[in-house]
Amino acid sequence: MSCQGCVGAVNRVLGKMEGVESFDIDIKEQKVTVKGNVEPEAVFQTVSKTGKKTSFWEEAAPAPAPAPAEPEAKPVEEKPAETPTDPEPKPAEEKPAETVAAA
């Protein structure tokens, strides 16, 4: 596409194409971006019928999402070591009282 006539031809065929919601013609880059519910091959064939050189172009990879900001490192508070608590001490087993008798 090198002139407004070329743009007009592509504009006409895409404007009539069923399923095309919108399109953008970039004459400088010689690219047409089509959005809608339509098969890419159908768009390719339709634009080719205008007599213009037609090919698919690779879409630039989307920019990677920014990494989430890391929160400032908080100093780790050291807690005093907890001494394990023994279970409640069991009372000493009661032994029967011994009776000591002197004879």
Coordinates of N, CA and C in Angstrom, one line a residue:
M1 N 0.9 -1.2 0.0 CA 0.0 0.0 0.0 C 0.9 1.2 0.0
S2 N 0.8 1.9 -1.0 CA 1.6 3.1 -1.1 C 0.9 4.4 -1.4
C3 N -0.4 4.3 -1.5 CA -1.2 5.5 -1.8 C -2.6 5.4 -1.2
Q4 N -3.3 6.5 -1.2 CA -4.7 6.5 -0.6 C -5.6 5.6 -1.4
G5 N -5.3 5.4 -2.7 CA -6.1 4.5 -3.5 C -6.0 3.1 -3.0
C6 N -4.8 2.7 -2.6 CA -4.6 1.3 -2.0 C -5.4 1.2 -0.7
V7 N -5.3 2.3 0.1 CA -6.0 2.3 1.4 C -7.5 2.2 1.1
G8 N -8.0 2.9 0.2 CA -9.4 2.9 -0.2 C -9.9 1.5 -0.6
A9 N -9.1 0.8 -1.4 CA -9.5 -0.5 -1.8 C -9.6 -1.5 -0.6
V10 N -8.6 -1.5 0.2 CA -8.6 -2.3 1.4 C -9.7 -1.9 2.3
N11 N -9.9 -0.7 2.5 CA -11.0 -0.1 3.4 C -12.3 -0.6 2.9
R12 N -12.6 -0.6 1.6 CA -13.8 -1.1 1.0 C -14.1 -2.5 1.3
V13 N -13.1 -3.4 1.0 CA -13.4 -4.8 1.2 C -13.5 -5.2 2.6
L14 N -12.7 -4.6 3.5 CA -12.8 -5.0 4.9 C -14.1 -4.4 5.5
G15 N -14.5 -3.2 5.1 CA -15.8 -2.6 5.6 C -17.0 -3.5 5.3
K16 N -16.9 -4.3 4.2 CA -18.1 -5.1 3.8 C -18.0 -6.5 4.4
M17 N -16.8 -6.8 4.9 CA -16.6 -8.2 5.4 C -17.3 -8.5 6.7
E18 N -18.1 -9.6 6.6 CA -18.9 -10.0 7.8 C -17.9 -10.5 8.9
G19 N -18.2 -10.0 10.1 CA -17.4 -10.5 11.3 C -16.3 -9.5 11.7
V20 N -16.0 -8.5 10.8 CA -14.9 -7.6 11.0 C -15.6 -6.5 11.9
E21 N -15.0 -6.3 13.1 CA -15.6 -5.2 14.0 C -14.8 -3.9 13.8
S22 N -13.5 -4.0 13.6 CA -12.7 -2.8 13.3 C -11.4 -3.2 12.6
F23 N -10.8 -2.2 12.0 CA -9.5 -2.4 11.4 C -8.8 -1.1 11.4
D24 N -7.4 -1.3 11.3 CA -6.6 -0.1 11.3 C -5.6 -0.3 10.1
I25 N -5.5 0.7 9.3 CA -4.6 0.6 8.1 C -3.5 1.6 8.4
D26 N -2.3 1.1 8.5 CA -1.1 1.9 8.7 C -0.3 1.9 7.4
I27 N -0.4 3.0 6.7 CA 0.2 3.1 5.4 C 1.7 3.1 5.5
K28 N 2.2 3.8 6.5 CA 3.7 3.9 6.7 C 4.3 2.5 6.9
E29 N 3.7 1.7 7.8 CA 4.2 0.4 8.0 C 3.7 -0.6 7.0
Q30 N 2.7 -0.2 6.2 CA 2.1 -1.1 5.2 C 1.5 -2.3 5.9
K31 N 0.7 -2.1 7.0 CA 0.1 -3.1 7.7 C -1.4 -2.8 7.9
V32 N -2.1 -3.9 8.0 CA -3.5 -3.7 8.3 C -3.8 -4.6 9.5
T33 N -4.4 -4.1 10.6 CA -4.7 -4.9 11.8 C -6.2 -5.0 11.8
V34 N -6.7 -6.2 11.8 CA -8.2 -6.4 11.8 C -8.6 -7.1 13.1
K35 N -9.7 -6.5 13.7 CA -10.2 -7.1 14.9 C -11.7 -7.5 14.6
G36 N -12.0 -8.7 15.2 CA -13.4 -9.2 15.0 C -13.4 -10.7 15.1
N37 N -14.6 -11.2 14.8 CA -14.8 -12.6 14.9 C -14.8 -13.1 13.4
V38 N -13.6 -13.3 12.9 CA -13.4 -13.7 11.6 C -12.1 -14.5 11.5
E39 N -12.0 -15.4 10.6 CA -10.8 -16.2 10.4 C -9.7 -15.4 9.7
P40 N -8.5 -15.5 10.2 CA -7.4 -14.8 9.6 C -7.2 -15.1 8.1
E41 N -7.4 -16.4 7.7 CA -7.3 -16.8 6.3 C -8.4 -16.1 5.5
A42 N -9.6 -15.9 6.0 CA -10.6 -15.2 5.2 C -10.2 -13.8 5.0
V43 N -9.6 -13.1 6.0 CA -9.2 -11.7 5.8 C -8.1 -11.7 4.8
F44 N -7.1 -12.7 4.8 CA -6.0 -12.7 3.9 C -6.6 -12.8 2.5
Q45 N -7.5 -13.7 2.2 CA -8.1 -13.9 0.9 C -8.8 -12.7 0.4
T46 N -9.6 -12.1 1.3 CA -10.3 -10.9 0.9 C -9.4 -9.7 0.5
V47 N -8.4 -9.5 1.3 CA -7.4 -8.4 1.0 C -6.6 -8.7 -0.3
S48 N -6.3 -10.0 -0.5 CA -5.6 -10.4 -1.7 C -6.3 -10.1 -2.9
K49 N -7.7 -10.2 -2.9 CA -8.5 -9.9 -4.0 C -8.4 -8.4 -4.5
T50 N -7.9 -7.6 -3.7 CA -7.7 -6.2 -4.1 C -6.5 -6.0 -5.0
G51 N -5.7 -7.1 -5.1 CA -4.5 -7.0 -6.0 C -3.3 -6.5 -5.2
K52 N -3.4 -6.3 -3.9 CA -2.3 -5.8 -3.1 C -1.5 -7.0 -2.6
K53 N -0.2 -6.8 -2.4 CA 0.6 -7.9 -1.9 C 0.1 -8.1 -0.4
T54 N -0.1 -9.4 -0.1 CA -0.7 -9.7 1.2 C 0.2 -10.8 1.8
S55 N 0.4 -10.6 3.1 CA 1.1 -11.7 3.9 C 0.8 -11.4 5.4
F56 N 0.9 -12.5 6.1 CA 0.7 -12.3 7.6 C 2.0 -11.8 8.2
W57 N 1.8 -11.0 9.2 CA 3.0 -10.5 9.9 C 2.9 -10.9 11.4
E58 N 4.0 -11.2 12.0 CA 4.1 -11.6 13.3 C 3.8 -10.5 14.3
E59 N 2.8 -10.7 15.1 CA 2.5 -9.6 16.1 C 3.7 -9.6 17.1
A60 N 4.0 -8.4 17.5 CA 5.1 -8.2 18.5 C 4.6 -8.9 19.8
A61 N 5.5 -9.5 20.4 CA 5.2 -10.2 21.7 C 4.8 -9.1 22.7
P62 N 3.8 -9.3 23.5 CA 3.4 -8.3 24.4 C 4.5 -8.1 25.4
A63 N 4.6 -6.9 25.9 CA 5.6 -6.6 26.9 C 5.3 -7.4 28.1
P64 N 6.4 -8.0 28.7 CA 6.2 -8.8 29.9 C 5.6 -7.9 31.1
A65 N 4.7 -8.5 31.8 CA 4.1 -7.8 32.9 C 5.2 -7.4 33.9
P66 N 5.1 -6.2 34.5 CA 6.1 -5.8 35.4 C 6.1 -6.7 36.6
A67 N 7.2 -7.0 37.1 CA 7.3 -7.8 38.3 C 6.7 -7.1 39.5
P68 N 6.0 -7.8 40.3 CA 5.4 -7.1 41.5 C 6.6 -6.6 42.4
A69 N 6.3 -5.4 42.9 CA 7.3 -4.8 43.7 C 7.5 -5.6 45.0
E70 N 8.7 -5.8 45.3 CA 9.0 -6.6 46.6 C 8.8 -5.7 47.8
P71 N 8.1 -6.1 48.7 CA 7.9 -5.2 49.9 C 9.3 -5.1 50.6
E72 N 9.5 -4.0 51.3 CA 10.8 -3.9 52.0 C 10.9 -5.0 53.0
A73 N 12.1 -5.5 53.1 CA 12.4 -6.6 54.0 C 12.2 -6.1 55.4
K74 N 11.4 -6.7 56.2 CA 11.2 -6.4 57.6 C 12.2 -7.2 58.4
P75 N 12.8 -6.5 59.4 CA 13.8 -7.3 60.2 C 13.0 -8.4 60.9
V76 N 13.6 -9.5 61.0 CA 13.0 -10.6 61.7 C 13.3 -10.5 63.1
E77 N 12.2 -10.5 63.9 CA 12.4 -10.4 65.4 C 12.7 -11.8 65.9
E78 N 13.7 -11.9 66.7 CA 14.0 -13.2 67.3 C 13.3 -13.3 68.6
K79 N 12.5 -14.3 68.7 CA 11.8 -14.5 69.9 C 12.6 -15.4 70.8
P80 N 12.5 -15.1 72.1 CA 13.3 -16.0 73.0 C 12.8 -17.4 72.9
A81 N 13.8 -18.3 73.0 CA 13.4 -19.7 72.9 C 12.5 -20.1 74.0
E82 N 11.4 -20.7 73.6 CA 10.5 -21.2 74.6 C 10.9 -22.5 75.2
T83 N 10.9 -22.5 76.5 CA 11.2 -23.8 77.2 C 10.0 -24.7 77.1
P84 N 10.2 -25.9 76.7 CA 9.1 -26.8 76.7 C 8.5 -26.9 78.1
T85 N 7.3 -26.9 78.2 CA 6.6 -27.0 79.5 C 6.3 -28.5 79.7
D86 N 6.7 -29.0 80.8 CA 6.5 -30.4 81.1 C 5.0 -30.5 81.5
P87 N 4.4 -31.6 81.1 CA 3.0 -31.8 81.5 C 3.0 -31.7 83.1
E88 N 1.8 -31.5 83.6 CA 1.7 -31.3 85.0 C 2.3 -32.5 85.7
P89 N 3.2 -32.3 86.7 CA 3.8 -33.4 87.3 C 2.8 -34.3 88.0
K90 N 3.0 -35.6 87.9 CA 2.1 -36.5 88.5 C 2.4 -36.7 89.9
P91 N 1.4 -36.7 90.8 CA 1.7 -36.9 92.2 C 2.4 -38.3 92.3
A92 N 3.3 -38.4 93.3 CA 4.0 -39.6 93.5 C 3.0 -40.7 93.9
E93 N 3.3 -41.9 93.4 CA 2.3 -42.9 93.7 C 2.3 -43.1 95.2
E94 N 1.1 -43.2 95.7 CA 1.0 -43.4 97.1 C 1.3 -44.9 97.4
K95 N 2.2 -45.1 98.3 CA 2.5 -46.5 98.7 C 1.7 -46.7 100.1
P96 N 1.3 -47.8 100.3 CA 0.7 -48.1 101.6 C 1.7 -47.8 102.7
A97 N 1.2 -47.1 103.7 CA 2.1 -46.8 104.8 C 2.6 -48.1 105.5
E98 N 3.8 -48.1 105.7 CA 4.4 -49.2 106.4 C 4.3 -49.0 107.9
T99 N 3.9 -49.9 108.6 CA 3.8 -49.8 110.0 C 5.0 -50.5 110.6
V100 N 5.7 -49.8 111.3 CA 6.9 -50.4 111.9 C 6.5 -50.6 113.4
A101 N 6.7 -51.8 113.8 CA 6.4 -52.1 115.2 C 7.6 -52.7 115.8
A102 N 7.9 -52.3 117.0 CA 9.0 -52.8 117.7 C 8.5 -53.9 118.6
A103 N 9.1 -55.0 118.7 CA 8.7 -56.0 119.5 C 9.5 -56.2 120.7

